[in-house]
Short mmCIF file of C-alpha atoms in Angstrom, two decimals:
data_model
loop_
_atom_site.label_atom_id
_atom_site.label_comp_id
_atom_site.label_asym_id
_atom_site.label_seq_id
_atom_site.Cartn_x
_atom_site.Cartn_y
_atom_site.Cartn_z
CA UNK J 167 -12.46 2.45 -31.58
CA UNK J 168 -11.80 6.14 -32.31
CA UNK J 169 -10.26 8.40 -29.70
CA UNK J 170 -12.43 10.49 -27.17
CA UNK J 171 -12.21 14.07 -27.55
CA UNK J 172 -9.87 16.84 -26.21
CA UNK J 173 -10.83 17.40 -22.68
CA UNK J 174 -11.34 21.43 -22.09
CA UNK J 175 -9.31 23.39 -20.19
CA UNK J 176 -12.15 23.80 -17.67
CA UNK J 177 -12.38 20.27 -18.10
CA UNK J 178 -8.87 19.77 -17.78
CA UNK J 179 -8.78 22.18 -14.59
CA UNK J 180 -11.36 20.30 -12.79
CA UNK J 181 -9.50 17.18 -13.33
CA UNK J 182 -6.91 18.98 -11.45
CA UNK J 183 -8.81 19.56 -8.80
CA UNK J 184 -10.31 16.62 -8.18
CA UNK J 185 -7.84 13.26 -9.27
CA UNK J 186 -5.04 14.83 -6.83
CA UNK J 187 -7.84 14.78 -3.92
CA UNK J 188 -9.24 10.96 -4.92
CA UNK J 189 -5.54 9.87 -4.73
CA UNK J 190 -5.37 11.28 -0.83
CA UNK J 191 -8.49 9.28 -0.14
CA UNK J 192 -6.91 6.22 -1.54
CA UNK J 193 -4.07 6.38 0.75
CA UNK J 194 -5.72 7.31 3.77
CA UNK J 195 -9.50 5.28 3.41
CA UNK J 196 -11.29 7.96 3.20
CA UNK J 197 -14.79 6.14 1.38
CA UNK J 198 -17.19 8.50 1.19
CA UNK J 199 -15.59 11.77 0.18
CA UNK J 200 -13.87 9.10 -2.25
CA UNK J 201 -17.25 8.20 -3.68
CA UNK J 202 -18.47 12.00 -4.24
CA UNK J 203 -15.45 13.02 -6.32
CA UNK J 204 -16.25 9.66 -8.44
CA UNK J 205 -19.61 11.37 -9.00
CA UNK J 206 -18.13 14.27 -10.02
CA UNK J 207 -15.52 12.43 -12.18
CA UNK J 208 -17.57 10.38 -14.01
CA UNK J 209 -19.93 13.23 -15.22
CA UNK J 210 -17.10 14.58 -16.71
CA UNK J 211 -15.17 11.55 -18.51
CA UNK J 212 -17.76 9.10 -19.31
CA UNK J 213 -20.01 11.96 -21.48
CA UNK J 214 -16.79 12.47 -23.37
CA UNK J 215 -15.46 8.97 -23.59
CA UNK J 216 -12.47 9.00 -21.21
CA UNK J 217 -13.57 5.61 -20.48
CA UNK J 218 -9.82 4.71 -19.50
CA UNK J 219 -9.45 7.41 -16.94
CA UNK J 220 -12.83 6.90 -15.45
CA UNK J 221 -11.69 3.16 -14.54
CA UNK J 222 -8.72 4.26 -13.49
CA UNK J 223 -9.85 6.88 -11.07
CA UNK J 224 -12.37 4.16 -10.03
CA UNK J 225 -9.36 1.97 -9.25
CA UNK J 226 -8.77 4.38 -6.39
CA UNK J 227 -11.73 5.07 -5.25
CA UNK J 228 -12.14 1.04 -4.34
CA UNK J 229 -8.65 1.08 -2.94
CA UNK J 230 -10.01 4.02 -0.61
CA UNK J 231 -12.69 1.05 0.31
CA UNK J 232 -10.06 -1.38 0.84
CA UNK J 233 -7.75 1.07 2.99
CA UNK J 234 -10.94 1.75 4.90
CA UNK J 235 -11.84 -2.64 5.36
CA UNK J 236 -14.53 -2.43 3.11
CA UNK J 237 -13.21 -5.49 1.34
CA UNK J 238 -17.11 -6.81 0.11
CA UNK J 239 -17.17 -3.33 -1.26
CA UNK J 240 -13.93 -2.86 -2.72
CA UNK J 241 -13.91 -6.90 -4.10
CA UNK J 242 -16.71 -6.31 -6.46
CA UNK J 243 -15.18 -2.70 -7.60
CA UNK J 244 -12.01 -4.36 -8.79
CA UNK J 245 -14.07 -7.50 -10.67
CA UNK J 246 -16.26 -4.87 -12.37
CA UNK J 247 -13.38 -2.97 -13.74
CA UNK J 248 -12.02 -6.58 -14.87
CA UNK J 249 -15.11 -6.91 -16.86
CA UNK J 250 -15.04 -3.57 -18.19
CA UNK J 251 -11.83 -2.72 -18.75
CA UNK J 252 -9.94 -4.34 -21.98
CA UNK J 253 -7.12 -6.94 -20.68
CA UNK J 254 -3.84 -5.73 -22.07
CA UNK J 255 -4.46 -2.57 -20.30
CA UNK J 256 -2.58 -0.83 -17.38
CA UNK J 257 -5.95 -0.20 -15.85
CA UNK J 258 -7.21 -3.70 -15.57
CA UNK J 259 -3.51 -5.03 -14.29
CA UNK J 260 -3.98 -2.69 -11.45
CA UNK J 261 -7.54 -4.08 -10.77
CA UNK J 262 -6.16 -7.63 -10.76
CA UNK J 263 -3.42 -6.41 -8.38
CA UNK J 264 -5.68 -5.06 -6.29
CA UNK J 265 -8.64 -7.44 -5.81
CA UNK J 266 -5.51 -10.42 -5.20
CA UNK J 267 -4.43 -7.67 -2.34
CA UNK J 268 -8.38 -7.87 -0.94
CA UNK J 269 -8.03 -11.53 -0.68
CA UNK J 270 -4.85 -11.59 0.90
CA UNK J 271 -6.12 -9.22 3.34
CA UNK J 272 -8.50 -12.05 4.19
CA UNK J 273 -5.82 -14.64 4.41
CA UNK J 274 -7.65 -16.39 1.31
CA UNK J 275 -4.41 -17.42 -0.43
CA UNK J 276 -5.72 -19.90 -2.57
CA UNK J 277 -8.22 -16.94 -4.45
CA UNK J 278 -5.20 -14.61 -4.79
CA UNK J 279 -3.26 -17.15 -6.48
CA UNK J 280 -4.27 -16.82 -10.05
CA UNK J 281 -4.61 -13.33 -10.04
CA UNK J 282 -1.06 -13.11 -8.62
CA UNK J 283 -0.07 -15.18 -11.23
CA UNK J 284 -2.31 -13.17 -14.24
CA UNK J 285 -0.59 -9.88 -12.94
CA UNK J 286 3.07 -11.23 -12.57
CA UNK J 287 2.97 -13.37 -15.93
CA UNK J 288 1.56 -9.89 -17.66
CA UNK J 289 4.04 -9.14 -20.84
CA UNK J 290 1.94 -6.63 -22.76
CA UNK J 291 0.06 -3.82 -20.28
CA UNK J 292 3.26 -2.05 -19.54
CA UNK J 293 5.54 -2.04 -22.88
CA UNK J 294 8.45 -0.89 -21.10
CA UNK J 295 11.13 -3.54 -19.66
CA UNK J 296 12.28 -1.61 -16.51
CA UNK J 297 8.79 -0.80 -16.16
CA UNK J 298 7.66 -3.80 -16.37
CA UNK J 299 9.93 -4.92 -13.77
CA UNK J 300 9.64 -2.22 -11.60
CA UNK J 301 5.89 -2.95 -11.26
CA UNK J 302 6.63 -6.60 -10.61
CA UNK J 303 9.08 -6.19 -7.68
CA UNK J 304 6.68 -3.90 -5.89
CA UNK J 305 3.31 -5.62 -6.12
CA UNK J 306 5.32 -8.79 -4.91
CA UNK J 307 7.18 -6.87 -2.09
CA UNK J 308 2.94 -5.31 -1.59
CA UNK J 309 1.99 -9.38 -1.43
CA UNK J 310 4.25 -10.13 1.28
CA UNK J 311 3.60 -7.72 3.18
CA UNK J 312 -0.03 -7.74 3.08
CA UNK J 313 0.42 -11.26 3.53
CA UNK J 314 2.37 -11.18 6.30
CA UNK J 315 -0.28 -8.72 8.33
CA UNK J 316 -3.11 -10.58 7.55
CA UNK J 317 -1.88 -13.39 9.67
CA UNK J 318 -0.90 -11.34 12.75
CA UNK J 319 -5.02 -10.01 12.99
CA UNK J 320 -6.35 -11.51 16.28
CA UNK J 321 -3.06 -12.69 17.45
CA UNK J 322 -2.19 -11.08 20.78
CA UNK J 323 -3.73 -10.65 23.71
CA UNK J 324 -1.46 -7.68 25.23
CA UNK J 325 -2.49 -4.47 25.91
CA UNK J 326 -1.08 -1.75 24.39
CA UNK J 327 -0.65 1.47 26.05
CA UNK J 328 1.02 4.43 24.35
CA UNK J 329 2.98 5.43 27.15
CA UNK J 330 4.55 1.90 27.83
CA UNK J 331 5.14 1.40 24.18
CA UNK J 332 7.49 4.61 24.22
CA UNK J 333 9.14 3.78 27.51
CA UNK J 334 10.30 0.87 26.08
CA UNK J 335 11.03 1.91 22.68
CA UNK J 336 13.44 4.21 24.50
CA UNK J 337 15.72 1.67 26.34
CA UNK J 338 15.51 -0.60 22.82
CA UNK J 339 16.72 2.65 21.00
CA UNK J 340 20.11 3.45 23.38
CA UNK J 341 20.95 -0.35 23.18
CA UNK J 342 20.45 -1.30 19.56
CA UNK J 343 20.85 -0.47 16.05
CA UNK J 344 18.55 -0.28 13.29
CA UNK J 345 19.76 -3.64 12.03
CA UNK J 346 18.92 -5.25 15.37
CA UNK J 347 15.80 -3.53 15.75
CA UNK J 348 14.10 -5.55 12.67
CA UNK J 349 15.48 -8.63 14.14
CA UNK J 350 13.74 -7.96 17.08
CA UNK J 351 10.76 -6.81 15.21
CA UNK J 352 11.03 -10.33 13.23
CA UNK J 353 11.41 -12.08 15.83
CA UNK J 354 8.26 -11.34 17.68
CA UNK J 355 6.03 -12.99 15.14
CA UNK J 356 4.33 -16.40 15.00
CA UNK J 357 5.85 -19.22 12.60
CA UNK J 358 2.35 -19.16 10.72
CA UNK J 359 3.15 -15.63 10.08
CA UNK J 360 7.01 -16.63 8.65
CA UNK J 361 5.28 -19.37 6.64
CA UNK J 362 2.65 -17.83 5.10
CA UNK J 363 5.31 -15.21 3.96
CA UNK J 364 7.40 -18.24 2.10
CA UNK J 365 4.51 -19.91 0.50
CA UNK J 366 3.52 -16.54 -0.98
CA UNK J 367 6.92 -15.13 -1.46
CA UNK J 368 8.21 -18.49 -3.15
CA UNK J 369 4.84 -19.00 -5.48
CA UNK J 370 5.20 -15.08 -6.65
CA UNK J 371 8.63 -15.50 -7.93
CA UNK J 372 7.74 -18.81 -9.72
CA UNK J 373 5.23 -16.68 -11.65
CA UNK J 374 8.63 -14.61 -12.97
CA UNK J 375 11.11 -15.38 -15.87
CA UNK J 376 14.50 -16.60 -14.52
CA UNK J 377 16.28 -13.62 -15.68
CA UNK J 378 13.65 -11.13 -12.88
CA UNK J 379 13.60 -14.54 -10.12
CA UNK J 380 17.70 -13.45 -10.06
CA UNK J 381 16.90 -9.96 -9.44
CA UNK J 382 15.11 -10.51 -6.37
CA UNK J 383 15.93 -12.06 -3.00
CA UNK J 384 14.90 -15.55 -2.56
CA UNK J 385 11.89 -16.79 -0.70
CA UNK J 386 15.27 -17.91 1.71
CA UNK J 387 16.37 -14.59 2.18
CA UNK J 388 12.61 -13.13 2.82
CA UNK J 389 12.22 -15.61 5.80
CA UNK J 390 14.60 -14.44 7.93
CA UNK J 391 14.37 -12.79 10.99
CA UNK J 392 15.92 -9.38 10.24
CA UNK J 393 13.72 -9.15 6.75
CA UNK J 394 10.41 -10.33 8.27
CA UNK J 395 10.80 -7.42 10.04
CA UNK J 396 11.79 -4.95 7.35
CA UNK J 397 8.53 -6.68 5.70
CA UNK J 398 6.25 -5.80 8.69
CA UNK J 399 7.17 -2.60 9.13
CA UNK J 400 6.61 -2.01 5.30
CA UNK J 401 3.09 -3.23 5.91
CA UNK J 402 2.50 -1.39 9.22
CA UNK J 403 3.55 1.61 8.13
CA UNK J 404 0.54 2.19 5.07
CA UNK J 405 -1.44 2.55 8.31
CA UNK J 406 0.86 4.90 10.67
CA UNK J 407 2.12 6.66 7.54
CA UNK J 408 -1.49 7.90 8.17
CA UNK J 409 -1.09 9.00 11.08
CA UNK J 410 2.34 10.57 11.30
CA UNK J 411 2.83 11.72 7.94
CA UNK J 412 -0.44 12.60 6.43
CA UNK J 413 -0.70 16.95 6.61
CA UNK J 414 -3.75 16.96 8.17
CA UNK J 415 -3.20 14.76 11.11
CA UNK J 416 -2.41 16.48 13.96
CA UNK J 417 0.75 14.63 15.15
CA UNK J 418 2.37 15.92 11.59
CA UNK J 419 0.80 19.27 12.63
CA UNK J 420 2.86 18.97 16.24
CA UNK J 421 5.70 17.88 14.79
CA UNK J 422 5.49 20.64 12.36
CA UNK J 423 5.21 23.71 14.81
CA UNK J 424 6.74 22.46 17.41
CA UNK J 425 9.26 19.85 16.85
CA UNK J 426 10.52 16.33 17.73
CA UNK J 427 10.55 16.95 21.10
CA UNK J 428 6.94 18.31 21.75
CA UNK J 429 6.04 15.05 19.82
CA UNK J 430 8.34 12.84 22.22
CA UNK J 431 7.09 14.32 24.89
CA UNK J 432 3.33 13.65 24.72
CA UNK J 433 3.97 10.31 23.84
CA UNK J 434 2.48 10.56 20.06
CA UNK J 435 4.20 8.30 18.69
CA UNK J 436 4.00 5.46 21.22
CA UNK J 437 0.25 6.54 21.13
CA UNK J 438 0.00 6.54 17.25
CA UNK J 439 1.30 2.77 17.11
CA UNK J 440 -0.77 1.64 19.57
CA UNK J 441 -3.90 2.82 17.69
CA UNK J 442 -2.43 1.14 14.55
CA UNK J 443 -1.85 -2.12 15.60
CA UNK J 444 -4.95 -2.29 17.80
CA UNK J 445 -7.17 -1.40 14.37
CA UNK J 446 -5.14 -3.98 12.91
CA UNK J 447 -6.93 -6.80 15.44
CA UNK J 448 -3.00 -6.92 16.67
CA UNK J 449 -1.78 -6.94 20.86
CA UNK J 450 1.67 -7.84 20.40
CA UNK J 451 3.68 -5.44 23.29
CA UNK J 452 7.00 -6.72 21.79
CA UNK J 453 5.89 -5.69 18.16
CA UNK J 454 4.70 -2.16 19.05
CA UNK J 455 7.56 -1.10 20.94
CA UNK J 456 10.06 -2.37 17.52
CA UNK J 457 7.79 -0.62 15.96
CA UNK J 458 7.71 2.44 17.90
CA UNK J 459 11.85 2.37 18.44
CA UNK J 460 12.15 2.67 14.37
CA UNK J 461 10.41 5.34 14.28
CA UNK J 462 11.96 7.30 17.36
CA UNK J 463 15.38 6.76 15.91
CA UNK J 464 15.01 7.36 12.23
CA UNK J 465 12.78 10.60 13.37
CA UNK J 466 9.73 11.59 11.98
CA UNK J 467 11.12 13.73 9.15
CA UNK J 468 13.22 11.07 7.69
CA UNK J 469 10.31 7.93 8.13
CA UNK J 470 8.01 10.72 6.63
CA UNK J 471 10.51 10.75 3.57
CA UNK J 472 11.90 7.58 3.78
CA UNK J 473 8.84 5.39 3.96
CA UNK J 474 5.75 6.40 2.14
CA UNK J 475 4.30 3.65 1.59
CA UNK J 476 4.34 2.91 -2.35
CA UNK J 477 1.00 2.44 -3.88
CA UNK J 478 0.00 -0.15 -7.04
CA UNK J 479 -0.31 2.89 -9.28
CA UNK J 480 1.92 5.09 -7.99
CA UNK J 481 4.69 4.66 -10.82
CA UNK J 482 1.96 5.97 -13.71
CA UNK J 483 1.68 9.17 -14.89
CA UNK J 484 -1.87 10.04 -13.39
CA UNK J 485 -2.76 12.74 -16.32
CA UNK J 486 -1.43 9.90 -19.27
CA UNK J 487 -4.46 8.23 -21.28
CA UNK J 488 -4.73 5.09 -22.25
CA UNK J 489 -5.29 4.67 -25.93
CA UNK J 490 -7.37 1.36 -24.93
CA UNK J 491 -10.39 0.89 -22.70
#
């Protein structure tokens, strides 16, 4: 089919504008400001064809559904860019990605499956070898984790206070190191949650070539206790990366003006992981205060840095076009 047409430059400068903002939403569930820009987006790309980039920006604005656990809403977003989408295309891989993220979010292994294994057996949406691999290693480290967190909702009955959380992060973080702190963290999980992490650790890398399975740590090396807890923390944080991290929020804000200690001091952080896990449907006390100790000694600035959470699309060039869509 022939190409759309130059976009404008006041085209082009509204696109500027507004794909930077539908990206934030993404990360932080923000729905309905989400679903405005895609009203403004679409009048400008589907008139002139941009078919490609409309889906794509759509992609985000269902992942701003899924952040915020509008799964119904975000499950039939990512099927209807399936169906409209080409396959062979960047835009539908991410789709696929994300929909078999929705259903692990549910626990619902068994209807992630073959998309897992559509998006990891993929040869021809990203041409580029490295790329390709790239992509592969984080969606699978993304499975896992979500994996992992869906089985920890409703488990717990503790309470968790803020205050309590940091007291005892304290004592954890003048006895241990960082090492010993994801042990801990691991080690304050279910079996069902250590499980489900091998069945969908061990059936993602079966979905690789040999050459990529020996690139990657083995469904072996994923189960134990220290990397359970590197992978629970890498889930956790997508939703206190929020929270600390995010400009707006107004624990970055203190932290910002004031400093570490004006943050340590009003208990923020204790307070901010609380919140988290409780939206999460999680009252583990011994999880929270791991938690809460990783972040007190790495330091805001350096988790800020350190640990953005990575997102499905983050390694394409937002502004490329696809030639298909």
């Amino acid at each position: 089919m022939p190409r759309p047409p130059k976009l404008t430059d006041t085209q082009k400068r509204r696109l500027s504008v507004l794909e930077p903002k539908l990206r934030r939403c993404a990360r932080i569930g923000d729905l309905e400001l989400a679903k405005e820009i895609c009203v403004d987006l679409q009048r400008i790309l589907r008139p002139t064809g941009h078919l490609a980039r409309l889906y794509q920006n759509k992609n985000y604005m269902f992942e701003a559904a899924m952040e915020a656990g509008e799964l119904s809403f975000a499950k039939d977003g990512f099927s209807g860019i399936r169906k409209s989408a080409n396959e062979g295309t960047r835009v539908y891989l991410e789709a696929s990605a994300l929909l078999s993220i929705c259903y692990l979010r549910e626990t619902n292994f068994e209807s992630a499956k073959p998309l897992i294994s559509e998006v990891l057996s993929d040869e021809t949406s990203i041409t580029s070898v490295q790329g390709r691999r790239d992509f592969r290693r984080r969606v699978i480290e993304r499975f896992n984790e979500e994996g992992a967190l869906a089985t920890l909702k409703m488990v717990g009955t503790d309470k968790l206070e803020g205050h309590k959380l940091e007291e005892d992060a304290g004592r954890v973080v003048a006895t241990q190191n960082e090492d010993e702190i994801f042990e801990n963290f691991g080690s304050s999980v279910p079996q069902r949650t250590i499980q489900f992490l091998y069945e969908i650790d061990s059936y993602s890398h079966k979905q690789l070539p040999g050459s990529e399975q020996k690139l990657l740590p083995s469904p072996e090396e994923k189960t134990q206790k220290k990397e359970v807890g590197r992978t629970l923390f890498s889930a956790v944080r997508r939703v206190l990366w929020k929270s600390l991290c995010d400009k707006e929020s107004d624990i970055y804000k203190v932290w910002f003006n004031e400093g570490m200690g004006a943050v340590l001091n009003k208990k923020y952080i204790g307070g901010a992981v609380a919140a988290a896990l409780a939206g999460l449907g999680i009252g583990i006390h011994a999880l929270g205060v791991a938690a809460t100790a990783l972040i007190i000694k790495l330091g805001i600035e350096v988790y800020c840095e350190s640990f953005a959470p990575e997102d499905i699309m983050s390694s394409r060039r937002v502004r490329k076009n696809s030639k298909k869509s």
